[in-house]
Amino acid sequence: MNPTQPNASNTTPSVKTPAQVIQNNLNAPSPSERFTAAVFKEYSSHAGEATLTNMQTKLIQNYFVKIDQVLKSAEIKRLAKSENYRDKLPVTWENVNMNKLAVDVMAWSSVGLDPTLPNQLSPIPFKNTSLNKYDINLMEGYVGLNIMANKFGFDSPDNIVIELIYSNDLFKQFKKDRNNSVESYEFTVENPFDRGDVVGGFYYLEYIKNPNKNKLRVFPLDEITKRIPDYASVEFWGGEKDEWENGKKTGNKIKIEGWRNEMLYKTVARAAFKSIPLDSMKISSNMLDVMIREDEYFGRNDSTVSNAQNDINLNANKPEPDFTDHQVITDPTLSSSAGEAFLNGLNDGDGQNQELKENSISGPTSGALQMNAFDAEAGNSLGIPSKANF
């Protein structure tokens, strides 16, 4: 054999240069981009064809970033409990009900709500015992409700005043009657540095060009507190909670000051924004389905859903509202995170939703993981690496 001719067995395999490796990494889709593709594929397989605007594509990537943070935070809380009180199902991506999440993400992103911005939309994991998976409910914060009212409200007011009333304040309500054509009020803060205790609150819907439509709603304190969610966290609402030591309850209680007044204000704000009926001509049928499901989980105090359902039967075609693009949140490093592992192998297999053999009826779950919309509006997110597979 000619020594100058290379033998096949002696051939050195090609090695990529550092520049080529970097370029391949730059060209590879990010975890949030793969999540967007997963949501689109899951949605299309169950709800039919769909299209994504540039704004919606950017928002869905933000949904991945926020939901990944929430899952990690919930898993930390689960692992911090002793085995006697710990749910056996890990709060990870592999245990998420992707069918429901895909529909909800497509619907909420279509109206422009961004979960990475404060108080717009809060992902809340719920244990769905019928599926043995976690439903991720996307609950509007009070800012999100305000956006919905402004964009989709039917006859939205020009201004909304929201205030808490303290024991040292002076407040007087003027109801509309034959001597008073405009409903109004007087409100004076006598001492801004010592206003006393909260005794109630109010909101005022103001129509500048048509003041006869102005509306005042007053809430005594008990009317506000009865709206506190069942799973309200004392870290935000204040009160007492069990003391834990080495993963076990000590039998003692710890008093938590919380942020009660801020949460009371948000409760009145939510009531104000939800009092504005939404125009079904501006809401897609997918968004209406999500609102109906939310009604089953959290309940609503207005007639938005029922009115929209009646109107939507008469109006099949909906004009698409115009939205401005949101800023894309830069992805965190997720080389060993739950989200990265969850999205590995996204393009492998048929991508079908894997459900357990138990009854697959979707309904109210066994409860939130010590988190609700009010908590999520005020809380922060933590993160730990964990493993999951798509």
CSV table of N, CA and C in Angstrom, one decimal, residues 54-55 57-63 65 112 114-117 120 324-331:
chain,number,residue,atom,x,y,z
A,54,ASN,N,-46.8,38.5,15.0
A,54,ASN,CA,-45.5,38.7,15.6
A,54,ASN,C,-45.6,39.1,17.1
A,55,MET,N,-46.6,39.9,17.4
A,55,MET,CA,-46.7,40.3,18.8
A,55,MET,C,-47.1,39.1,19.6
A,57,THR,N,-46.4,35.9,19.0
A,57,THR,CA,-45.3,35.0,19.1
A,57,THR,C,-44.3,35.5,20.2
A,58,LYS,N,-44.1,36.8,20.3
A,58,LYS,CA,-43.2,37.3,21.3
A,58,LYS,C,-43.8,37.1,22.7
A,59,LEU,N,-45.1,37.3,22.8
A,59,LEU,CA,-45.8,37.1,24.1
A,59,LEU,C,-45.7,35.7,24.6
A,60,ILE,N,-45.9,34.7,23.7
A,60,ILE,CA,-45.9,33.3,24.1
A,60,ILE,C,-44.5,32.9,24.7
A,61,GLN,N,-43.5,33.5,24.1
A,61,GLN,CA,-42.1,33.2,24.7
A,61,GLN,C,-42.0,33.8,26.1
A,62,ASN,N,-42.7,34.9,26.4
A,62,ASN,CA,-42.7,35.4,27.7
A,62,ASN,C,-43.5,34.5,28.7
A,63,TYR,N,-44.6,33.9,28.1
A,63,TYR,CA,-45.4,33.0,29.0
A,63,TYR,C,-44.5,31.8,29.4
A,65,VAL,N,-41.2,31.8,30.0
A,65,VAL,CA,-40.3,32.3,31.0
A,65,VAL,C,-41.0,32.4,32.4
A,112,GLY,N,-53.2,40.3,24.2
A,112,GLY,CA,-52.0,41.2,24.5
A,112,GLY,C,-51.6,41.3,26.0
A,114,ASP,N,-49.4,40.3,29.1
A,114,ASP,CA,-48.0,39.7,29.3
A,114,ASP,C,-47.8,39.3,30.7
A,115,PRO,N,-47.6,38.1,31.0
A,115,PRO,CA,-47.4,37.6,32.4
A,115,PRO,C,-46.1,38.1,33.1
A,116,THR,N,-45.1,38.5,32.2
A,116,THR,CA,-43.9,39.0,32.8
A,116,THR,C,-43.9,40.4,33.3
A,117,LEU,N,-45.0,41.1,33.0
A,117,LEU,CA,-45.2,42.5,33.5
A,117,LEU,C,-46.1,42.5,34.7
A,120,GLN,N,-50.4,41.9,35.4
A,120,GLN,CA,-51.3,41.7,34.2
A,120,GLN,C,-51.9,40.3,34.2
A,324,THR,N,-50.1,46.9,19.8
A,324,THR,CA,-48.7,47.2,19.6
A,324,THR,C,-47.8,46.1,20.1
A,325,ASP,N,-46.6,45.9,19.5
A,325,ASP,CA,-45.8,44.8,19.9
A,325,ASP,C,-45.2,45.0,21.3
A,326,HIS,N,-45.1,43.9,22.1
A,326,HIS,CA,-44.5,44.0,23.4
A,326,HIS,C,-43.0,43.7,23.3
A,327,GLN,N,-42.2,44.1,24.3
A,327,GLN,CA,-40.8,43.8,24.3
A,327,GLN,C,-40.6,42.4,24.7
A,328,VAL,N,-39.7,41.7,24.0
A,328,VAL,CA,-39.4,40.3,24.3
A,328,VAL,C,-38.5,40.2,25.5
A,329,ILE,N,-38.8,39.4,26.5
A,329,ILE,CA,-38.0,39.3,27.7
A,329,ILE,C,-36.8,38.3,27.3
A,330,THR,N,-35.6,38.7,27.6
A,330,THR,CA,-34.5,37.8,27.2
A,330,THR,C,-34.5,36.6,28.1
A,331,ASP,N,-34.3,35.4,27.4
A,331,ASP,CA,-34.3,34.1,28.1
A,331,ASP,C,-33.2,34.0,29.1
